[in-house]
Amino acid sequence: MRKIQFFDTTLRDGEQTPGVNFNTKEKVQIALQLEKWGIDVIEAGFPIASPGDFEAVQAIAQQVKKTTVTGLARCQKKDIDRAHEALKDAVNPQIHVFLATSNIHMQYKLKMTKEEVLASITEHVSYARSLFEKVQFSPEDASRSDHDFLLKAVQTAIDAGATIINIPDTVGYSNPTEYGALFKFLIENIQSEREITFSSHCHDDLGMATANALAAIENGANRVEGAVNGIGERAGNTALEEVALALAIRKDFYQCETQIVLNETKRTSELVSRLSGIPVPKNKAIVGDNAYAHESGIHQDGVLKNPETYEIITPTLVGVTQNSLPLGKLSGRHAFTSKLEELGYQLDEADSKEAFKRFKSLADKKKQITDKDLVALLADQYREETEQYKLADVQVQYSSNGYQGAIVSIIDEENQTKVASKIGSGSIQAIYNTIDELFQQNPDLTEYEIQAITGGEDAQAEVRVTLVDSETNTEFRGIGVDFDVLQASAKAYVQASNHFKQAK
Ligand code: KIV
Ligand code: ZN
């Protein structure tokens, strides 16, 4: 069986999703979960892009234990040096150098001739090779490049020392027949004494990213790039969970294996969704809430008789737990930790103690604590740990006839408590005006969504907000979960405000 490697770019291309800004702690958390999930290569960021990106790549390089960590670099020495510096502590470092090869990119964006592009590939891939053992080269917009020139560019990169060639469908223009044929053409025509790994990198503009990635694999690619939940620039990247499950469920067809730990899939998806603020659509393949729900009577009847009648993937295979025994107010620490273990969480003593405290406080208000409540509780705890400014308290004075007032306190990065008070036409507006005062910033609130995370009158509320910086038109997202709607609203706004502040 061929081994297919998984290259995850959630933290680089995925972060190019409008409104997604992970801070360093969040990136490290995601990277550690990606390692648990079995990812072979983590693209931790674009070190030259900003000091924040550099810091995150460095932190991930230091904390990831065995997975290869890579950073992106343009064909420029300063980019390669910066990536080298950021990755110097990685157990398995790799560099990812790119330069566009399509006529439209060379003429309008790069303003370079074909000869100049080839010369730049030789110069910069050799330079990268002098600093790194593993060099990946990507001819950006490969799928729209002239095939003979693309072959020349790829051969030039190989001659200069690249051993990994990634073929991006940068604008999501290709289709499976065409993209698969492109891999076949390149693999059949390159010349190399060393073994070359070919990798796919697809965007989903026409909804074909997963199909294209699988076509590349069928035609010789041994590596697939993508992002968790398919997040990324514009319509996003290949959703890696879809490729992982396609290869596992249809092993008979693809005859490939991977090192993806399938039952970590749902947890990885949930972590990325919560920290990115991008919800997973209910009908999303593999990780959507409805992916294992059977609605029609005929289907339900079939599944009861034999699940395989309508179920090609068992929910437990991807880590979707059946809501076996909900916990409650009387559940002790032992039952709580066993439940967390059943859900796949292994917390250290301090985190487990804090989670239990939060669980007890929730159980005072909510009769049955379901698996979904617990997952949200832990995600909330992790999210708060990564925030610079933490929400400490919210008080609202409500009047049915006039303005509402709020008093909010936060704890800043120096552990100082700051308190402010403001009014608003509604309770949420009063809270948000007060938080703006505390953060000393004035973003535009463009989206506010609320939903119950479980059924029942005592369900917890999940609030998602999007803030926009009107000067740069940049979006920042936040999610808050709480038994109380106002508290959940405040949590979501504080998270997004932290992202806003960090970007400023
Ligand atoms: O889509 C793309 O072309 C990229 C490259 C930088 C690999 O993300
Ligand atoms: Zn991309």
PDB file of N, CA and C and ligand atoms in Angstrom, residues 12-13 72 96 98 138 140 166 168 170 201 203, ligand 1:
ATOM      1  N   ARG A  12      -1.724  28.488   8.289  1.00  0.00           N
ATOM      2  CA  ARG A  12      -1.175  29.449   7.311  1.00  0.00           C
ATOM      3  C   ARG A  12      -2.257  29.801   6.286  1.00  0.00           C
ATOM      4  N   ASP A  13      -2.568  28.897   5.370  1.00  0.00           N
ATOM      5  CA  ASP A  13      -3.600  29.206   4.377  1.00  0.00           C
ATOM      6  C   ASP A  13      -4.959  29.321   5.082  1.00  0.00           C
ATOM      7  N   LEU A  72       6.375  29.162   5.402  1.00  0.00           N
ATOM      8  CA  LEU A  72       6.311  29.593   4.002  1.00  0.00           C
ATOM      9  C   LEU A  72       7.323  30.714   3.738  1.00  0.00           C
ATOM     10  N   HIS A  96       9.139  25.841   2.847  1.00  0.00           N
ATOM     11  CA  HIS A  96       8.209  25.823   1.716  1.00  0.00           C
ATOM     12  C   HIS A  96       8.393  27.125   0.934  1.00  0.00           C
ATOM     13  N   PHE A  98       7.869  29.391  -2.574  1.00  0.00           N
ATOM     14  CA  PHE A  98       6.944  29.424  -3.717  1.00  0.00           C
ATOM     15  C   PHE A  98       7.230  30.605  -4.648  1.00  0.00           C
ATOM     16  N   SER A 138       6.728  25.276  -4.467  1.00  0.00           N
ATOM     17  CA  SER A 138       5.388  25.357  -5.062  1.00  0.00           C
ATOM     18  C   SER A 138       5.379  26.363  -6.199  1.00  0.00           C
ATOM     19  N   GLU A 140       3.299  28.592  -7.815  1.00  0.00           N
ATOM     20  CA  GLU A 140       1.952  29.110  -7.524  1.00  0.00           C
ATOM     21  C   GLU A 140       1.151  29.219  -8.820  1.00  0.00           C
ATOM     22  N   ASN A 166       5.060  20.755  -4.777  1.00  0.00           N
ATOM     23  CA  ASN A 166       3.635  20.932  -4.510  1.00  0.00           C
ATOM     24  C   ASN A 166       3.029  21.649  -5.716  1.00  0.00           C
ATOM     25  N   PRO A 168       0.024  23.716  -6.745  1.00  0.00           N
ATOM     26  CA  PRO A 168      -1.192  24.374  -6.274  1.00  0.00           C
ATOM     27  C   PRO A 168      -2.212  24.675  -7.380  1.00  0.00           C
ATOM     28  N   THR A 170      -4.216  27.156  -7.228  1.00  0.00           N
ATOM     29  CA  THR A 170      -4.327  28.357  -6.388  1.00  0.00           C
ATOM     30  C   THR A 170      -5.708  28.999  -6.415  1.00  0.00           C
ATOM     31  N   HIS A 201      -2.374  20.731  -3.691  1.00  0.00           N
ATOM     32  CA  HIS A 201      -2.817  21.874  -2.864  1.00  0.00           C
ATOM     33  C   HIS A 201      -3.978  22.495  -3.626  1.00  0.00           C
ATOM     34  N   HIS A 203      -7.741  24.622  -3.930  1.00  0.00           N
ATOM     35  CA  HIS A 203      -8.733  25.548  -3.363  1.00  0.00           C
ATOM     36  C   HIS A 203     -10.104  25.156  -3.902  1.00  0.00           C
TER      37      HIS A 203
HETATM   38  O1  KIV B   1      -2.731  28.485  -3.064  1.00  0.00           O
HETATM   39  C1  KIV B   1      -1.504  28.624  -3.208  1.00  0.00           C
HETATM   40  O2  KIV B   1      -0.975  28.721  -4.307  1.00  0.00           O
HETATM   41  C2  KIV B   1      -0.691  28.694  -2.006  1.00  0.00           C
HETATM   42  C3  KIV B   1       0.786  28.619  -2.200  1.00  0.00           C
HETATM   43  C4  KIV B   1       1.510  29.576  -1.345  1.00  0.00           C
HETATM   44  C5  KIV B   1       1.233  27.209  -1.996  1.00  0.00           C
HETATM   45  O3  KIV B   1      -1.211  28.722  -0.916  1.00  0.00           O
END
